[in-house]
Short mmCIF file of C-alpha atoms in Angstrom, two decimals:
data_model
loop_
_atom_site.label_atom_id
_atom_site.label_comp_id
_atom_site.label_asym_id
_atom_site.label_seq_id
_atom_site.Cartn_x
_atom_site.Cartn_y
_atom_site.Cartn_z
CA MET S 1 18.20 18.58 2.57
CA ASP S 2 17.51 21.32 5.10
CA LYS S 3 18.32 20.75 8.78
CA ASN S 4 14.68 20.82 9.84
CA ARG S 5 13.73 18.08 7.39
CA GLU S 6 16.76 16.01 8.38
CA LEU S 7 15.77 16.17 12.06
CA LYS S 8 12.23 15.04 11.22
CA LEU S 9 13.53 12.10 9.21
CA GLU S 10 15.91 11.19 12.05
CA GLU S 11 12.97 11.24 14.48
CA LYS S 12 10.90 9.10 12.14
CA TRP S 13 13.73 6.57 11.88
CA GLN S 14 14.06 6.37 15.65
CA LYS S 15 10.31 5.78 16.06
CA ALA S 16 9.93 3.34 13.15
CA GLY S 17 8.83 -0.12 14.22
CA PHE S 18 7.42 -3.32 12.78
CA LYS S 19 4.29 -1.59 11.47
CA ASP S 20 6.38 0.76 9.34
CA ASN S 21 6.22 -0.54 5.76
CA ILE S 22 9.97 -0.53 5.14
CA ILE S 23 10.90 -2.10 8.47
CA PHE S 24 8.23 -4.76 7.95
CA THR S 25 9.50 -5.71 4.49
CA TRP S 26 13.14 -5.76 5.58
CA ILE S 27 12.39 -8.00 8.56
CA LEU S 28 10.40 -10.57 6.57
CA SER S 29 12.46 -10.55 3.39
CA GLU S 30 15.84 -10.75 5.14
CA ASN S 31 14.89 -13.27 7.83
CA GLU S 32 13.60 -16.45 6.22
CA ASP S 33 12.95 -18.09 9.59
CA ILE S 34 10.67 -15.24 10.70
CA CYS S 35 8.79 -15.22 7.39
CA LEU S 36 8.31 -19.01 7.50
CA GLU S 37 7.15 -19.01 11.12
CA LEU S 38 4.68 -16.22 10.39
CA LEU S 39 3.15 -18.14 7.48
CA GLN S 40 2.97 -21.32 9.56
CA MET S 41 1.19 -19.35 12.29
CA ILE S 42 -1.33 -17.75 9.94
CA LEU S 43 -1.97 -20.86 7.82
CA PRO S 44 -1.29 -23.92 10.04
CA GLU S 45 -3.58 -26.06 7.86
CA LEU S 46 -1.12 -25.84 4.95
CA ASN S 47 1.75 -27.51 6.85
CA ILE S 48 4.32 -25.26 5.18
CA THR S 49 7.75 -26.80 5.73
CA SER S 50 10.02 -24.40 3.85
CA ILE S 51 9.93 -21.30 1.67
CA TYR S 52 12.13 -19.72 -0.99
CA ASP S 53 12.26 -16.88 -3.52
CA ILE S 54 11.49 -14.24 -0.87
CA ARG S 55 11.39 -10.79 -2.43
CA SER S 56 10.84 -7.34 -1.04
CA GLU S 57 9.67 -4.70 -3.49
CA TYR S 58 9.08 -1.78 -1.12
CA THR S 59 11.43 0.57 -2.96
CA THR S 60 8.97 1.39 -5.72
CA LYS S 61 5.68 0.38 -4.15
CA ASN S 62 4.41 3.84 -3.25
CA SER S 63 6.04 5.74 -6.07
CA SER S 64 3.83 7.49 -8.59
CA VAL S 65 6.67 7.17 -11.09
CA PHE S 66 6.30 3.39 -11.34
CA ARG S 67 3.37 1.34 -12.59
CA GLY S 68 2.33 -2.24 -11.95
CA VAL S 69 2.03 -4.15 -8.73
CA ARG S 70 4.60 -3.79 -5.96
CA PHE S 71 4.26 -6.40 -3.22
CA ASP S 72 5.44 -5.80 0.34
CA VAL S 73 6.77 -9.35 0.63
CA TYR S 74 6.41 -11.99 -2.08
CA VAL S 75 7.32 -15.60 -1.30
CA LYS S 76 6.84 -19.18 -2.53
CA ASP S 77 6.76 -22.41 -0.57
CA VAL S 78 8.18 -25.77 -1.69
CA THR S 79 4.88 -26.84 -3.26
CA GLY S 80 4.90 -23.75 -5.49
CA ARG S 81 2.13 -21.92 -3.67
CA MET S 82 2.57 -18.14 -3.77
CA TYR S 83 2.08 -15.61 -0.98
CA ASP S 84 1.89 -11.84 -0.83
CA ILE S 85 2.15 -10.44 2.70
CA GLU S 86 1.09 -6.80 3.15
CA MET S 87 1.16 -4.46 6.14
CA GLN S 88 -1.82 -2.08 6.05
CA ILE S 89 -1.93 0.65 8.70
CA ALA S 90 -4.50 3.11 7.39
CA ASN S 91 -8.04 2.08 6.44
CA HIS S 92 -8.73 3.61 3.03
CA HIS S 93 -11.95 1.55 2.73
CA ASP S 94 -10.68 -0.09 -0.44
CA LEU S 95 -9.24 -3.35 0.89
CA GLY S 96 -11.52 -5.49 -1.27
CA LYS S 97 -10.22 -3.90 -4.45
CA ARG S 98 -6.66 -4.13 -3.15
CA MET S 99 -7.14 -7.87 -2.60
CA SER S 100 -8.41 -8.27 -6.15
CA TYR S 101 -5.49 -6.26 -7.54
CA TYR S 102 -2.82 -8.23 -5.71
CA GLN S 103 -4.51 -11.53 -6.47
CA SER S 104 -4.64 -10.79 -10.20
CA ASN S 105 -0.91 -10.12 -10.22
CA LEU S 106 -0.10 -13.24 -8.21
CA VAL S 107 -2.24 -15.30 -10.57
CA SER S 108 -0.42 -13.86 -13.58
CA ARG S 109 2.80 -15.20 -12.08
CA SER S 110 1.32 -18.55 -11.08
CA LEU S 111 0.32 -19.81 -14.54
CA LYS S 112 3.03 -20.08 -17.12
CA SER S 113 2.41 -19.93 -20.83
CA GLY S 114 1.15 -23.28 -22.13
CA GLN S 115 0.02 -24.57 -18.74
CA SER S 116 -3.57 -25.67 -18.20
CA PHE S 117 -5.72 -24.09 -15.49
CA VAL S 118 -5.55 -27.38 -13.57
CA GLU S 119 -1.83 -26.70 -13.07
CA LYS S 120 -2.41 -23.24 -11.58
CA VAL S 121 -0.95 -23.07 -8.07
CA ASP S 122 -2.88 -21.60 -5.14
CA THR S 123 -2.23 -17.97 -4.31
CA TYR S 124 -2.57 -16.26 -0.92
CA VAL S 125 -2.88 -12.53 -0.27
CA ILE S 126 -2.39 -11.75 3.42
CA PHE S 127 -3.13 -8.32 4.87
CA ILE S 128 -1.94 -7.54 8.40
CA CYS S 129 -4.20 -4.63 9.34
CA ASP S 130 -3.99 -2.15 12.17
CA PHE S 131 -7.78 -1.81 12.02
CA ASP S 132 -10.77 -4.15 12.21
CA PHE S 133 -11.68 -4.84 8.58
CA GLY S 134 -14.64 -7.07 9.41
CA GLY S 135 -15.92 -5.03 12.33
CA LEU S 136 -16.53 -8.10 14.51
CA GLY S 137 -13.47 -7.91 16.75
CA LEU S 138 -12.14 -11.18 15.32
CA PRO S 139 -8.40 -11.78 14.78
CA LYS S 140 -8.74 -13.26 11.31
CA TYR S 141 -11.08 -12.81 8.36
CA THR S 142 -11.12 -14.76 5.09
CA THR S 143 -12.93 -14.28 1.80
CA SER S 144 -14.26 -16.72 -0.78
CA LEU S 145 -16.20 -16.68 -4.03
CA ILE S 146 -19.81 -17.77 -3.46
CA LEU S 147 -22.39 -18.90 -6.02
CA GLU S 148 -25.22 -16.63 -4.93
CA GLN S 149 -28.10 -18.88 -5.97
CA THR S 150 -26.88 -21.95 -4.04
CA LYS S 151 -24.53 -20.31 -1.52
CA GLU S 152 -21.93 -22.91 -2.50
CA ARG S 153 -18.27 -21.96 -2.52
CA VAL S 154 -16.56 -21.77 -5.91
CA GLU S 155 -13.00 -23.11 -5.76
CA THR S 156 -10.68 -20.62 -7.44
CA GLY S 157 -7.42 -21.41 -5.69
CA GLU S 158 -7.26 -17.74 -4.67
CA HIS S 159 -7.25 -17.06 -0.93
CA ASN S 160 -7.48 -13.76 0.93
CA ILE S 161 -6.65 -13.51 4.64
CA VAL S 162 -7.04 -10.35 6.69
CA LEU S 163 -5.52 -10.20 10.17
CA ASN S 164 -6.83 -7.73 12.73
CA ALA S 165 -4.30 -6.18 15.14
CA LYS S 166 -7.22 -4.58 17.02
CA ALA S 167 -8.88 -7.94 17.70
CA GLU S 168 -10.66 -8.45 21.02
CA LYS S 169 -12.10 -11.96 20.61
CA PHE S 170 -9.46 -14.68 20.54
CA SER S 171 -11.52 -17.83 21.18
CA GLY S 172 -10.04 -20.67 19.10
CA THR S 173 -7.00 -18.57 18.16
CA SER S 174 -3.52 -19.95 18.81
CA ALA S 175 -1.51 -18.30 21.57
CA SER S 176 1.23 -17.46 19.05
CA LEU S 177 -1.11 -15.65 16.63
CA LYS S 178 -2.68 -13.75 19.51
CA ALA S 179 0.76 -12.66 20.77
CA PHE S 180 1.77 -11.61 17.26
CA LEU S 181 -1.34 -9.47 16.71
CA LYS S 182 -0.91 -7.85 20.12
CA PHE S 183 2.71 -7.10 19.17
CA VAL S 184 1.61 -5.46 15.89
CA ASN S 185 -0.86 -3.38 17.87
CA ASN S 186 1.31 -2.20 20.76
CA GLY S 187 4.91 -3.13 19.87
CA ILE S 188 5.39 -5.17 23.06
CA PRO S 189 6.91 -8.67 22.57
CA THR S 190 5.42 -11.35 24.82
CA ASP S 191 6.66 -14.67 23.38
CA SER S 192 9.72 -16.11 21.65
CA PHE S 193 8.53 -15.22 18.14
CA THR S 194 7.74 -11.58 18.84
CA GLU S 195 10.99 -11.28 20.81
CA LYS S 196 12.83 -12.60 17.75
CA ILE S 197 11.18 -9.92 15.61
CA GLU S 198 12.04 -7.23 18.16
CA LYS S 199 15.67 -8.36 18.24
CA SER S 200 15.83 -8.25 14.43
CA ILE S 201 14.44 -4.71 14.45
CA HIS S 202 17.14 -3.57 16.89
CA GLU S 203 19.85 -5.17 14.73
CA LEU S 204 18.42 -3.61 11.59
CA LYS S 205 18.29 -0.14 13.11
CA SER S 206 21.93 -0.31 14.12
CA ASP S 207 22.80 -0.57 10.40
CA THR S 208 23.74 2.91 9.13
CA GLY S 209 23.20 1.80 5.53
CA LYS S 210 19.60 0.90 6.33
CA LYS S 211 19.13 4.25 8.02
CA VAL S 212 20.33 6.11 4.93
CA SER S 213 18.06 4.01 2.69
CA PHE S 214 15.10 4.67 4.97
CA MET S 215 15.67 8.43 5.05
CA ASP S 216 16.21 8.62 1.28
CA TYR S 217 12.99 6.70 0.67
CA GLU S 218 10.97 8.89 3.04
CA GLN S 219 12.43 12.05 1.49
CA ASN S 220 11.50 10.88 -2.01
CA LEU S 221 7.97 10.05 -0.84
CA ALA S 222 7.59 13.48 0.75
CA THR S 223 8.73 15.15 -2.49
CA GLU S 224 6.26 13.14 -4.56
CA ARG S 225 3.41 13.92 -2.19
CA TYR S 226 4.24 17.65 -2.36
CA TYR S 227 4.07 17.70 -6.14
CA ALA S 228 0.92 15.55 -6.14
CA ARG S 229 -0.79 18.05 -3.82
CA LYS S 230 0.46 20.95 -5.94
CA GLU S 231 -0.89 19.30 -9.07
CA GLY S 232 -4.22 18.73 -7.34
CA ILE S 233 -4.46 22.42 -6.39
CA GLN S 234 -3.66 23.43 -9.96
CA GLU S 235 -6.33 21.07 -11.30
CA GLY S 236 -8.83 22.50 -8.83
CA GLN S 237 -8.03 26.06 -9.89
CA GLU S 238 -8.40 25.13 -13.55
CA LYS S 239 -11.91 23.81 -12.92
CA VAL S 240 -12.87 27.08 -11.20
CA LEU S 241 -11.57 29.07 -14.18
CA GLU S 242 -13.38 26.81 -16.65
CA LYS S 243 -16.63 27.42 -14.79
CA ALA S 244 -16.08 31.20 -14.89
CA ILE S 245 -15.27 31.11 -18.60
CA LYS S 246 -18.44 29.15 -19.41
CA LYS S 247 -20.53 31.57 -17.38
CA LEU S 248 -19.19 34.60 -19.26
CA ILE S 249 -19.55 32.88 -22.63
CA GLY S 250 -23.18 32.27 -21.68
CA LYS S 251 -23.57 36.00 -21.12
CA GLY S 252 -22.35 36.71 -24.66
CA TYR S 253 -18.79 37.87 -23.86
CA ASN S 254 -16.28 37.43 -26.67
CA LYS S 255 -12.94 35.69 -26.15
CA GLU S 256 -10.96 38.85 -25.40
CA LYS S 257 -13.49 40.09 -22.85
CA VAL S 258 -13.73 36.65 -21.18
CA ILE S 259 -9.95 36.41 -20.76
CA GLU S 260 -9.66 39.94 -19.46
CA THR S 261 -12.49 39.56 -16.93
CA VAL S 262 -11.44 36.13 -15.60
CA ALA S 263 -7.78 37.13 -15.32
CA ASP S 264 -8.52 40.37 -13.49
CA PHE S 265 -11.06 38.79 -11.13
CA ASN S 266 -8.76 35.88 -10.20
CA ASP S 267 -5.55 37.96 -10.20
CA ILE S 268 -3.68 35.70 -12.62
CA GLU S 269 -1.88 36.24 -15.92
CA ARG S 270 -4.06 36.55 -19.01
CA ASP S 271 -2.04 34.01 -20.99
CA GLU S 272 -2.90 31.38 -18.33
CA VAL S 273 -6.60 32.03 -18.84
CA GLU S 274 -6.14 31.98 -22.61
CA LYS S 275 -4.53 28.53 -22.44
CA ILE S 276 -7.57 27.20 -20.61
CA TYR S 277 -9.95 28.99 -23.00
CA ASP S 278 -8.20 27.51 -26.03
CA LYS S 279 -8.17 24.08 -24.45
CA MET S 280 -11.95 24.33 -24.03
CA PHE S 281 -12.96 25.85 -27.35
CA VAL S 282 -10.15 25.80 -29.91
CA LYS S 283 -10.06 22.50 -31.80
#
């Protein structure tokens, strides 16, 4: 790794906070008390008393090499209910489809072979967003399946909760949830829970092993993104060449003349153009 890149990764590590995907998953997956308190805060109506089987799968979540779902934090409570807790910083305008994707994978884990649908446990996908998904300034949004003709709710046992760190209207919201969302937004702890998170972050960042893991992960991501962009540029160039080839074919040029003209005009090797030509016309 060159010195420049190493300095950038060092700076990123120093600035990383709770909103950073890796920090977030480490904090929740390695501190059962924090994870439990967060779930109790978000879903007080469930009266969650204890949790187990906490897993963090951040290491392969964003990798193009791997396939299948990769949860930020996956956890069960003592009743068997399953939770997926996700930190979402950027708004890619695809949260609905993300909910469906994560729900389908939770559901596949919730019903074992031979069990009836009555035995299916409830599943909860929770997104903590650094943007206002619903656009109403509210701290919490939920979704449900509605029968359009009667407007009645269809009970599926699948629950989606979206928290809004940019919330402005907190009427009816608990003081603890408000403090947590403000902490996600600005990184300033204001109550015992957010102070506990902040303390855990400081302890985590004093761990040199965690620092190495963080920097390795970020370096791998950067490498993958570079090759993804490079591949995208190559695909874009190929489409341009295909268009030029079709245009010359339409003018009556033979294969040799097409390859020669396209190669010379685009300043690339003729065998590259021939590969594309053959891909288009040689069966």
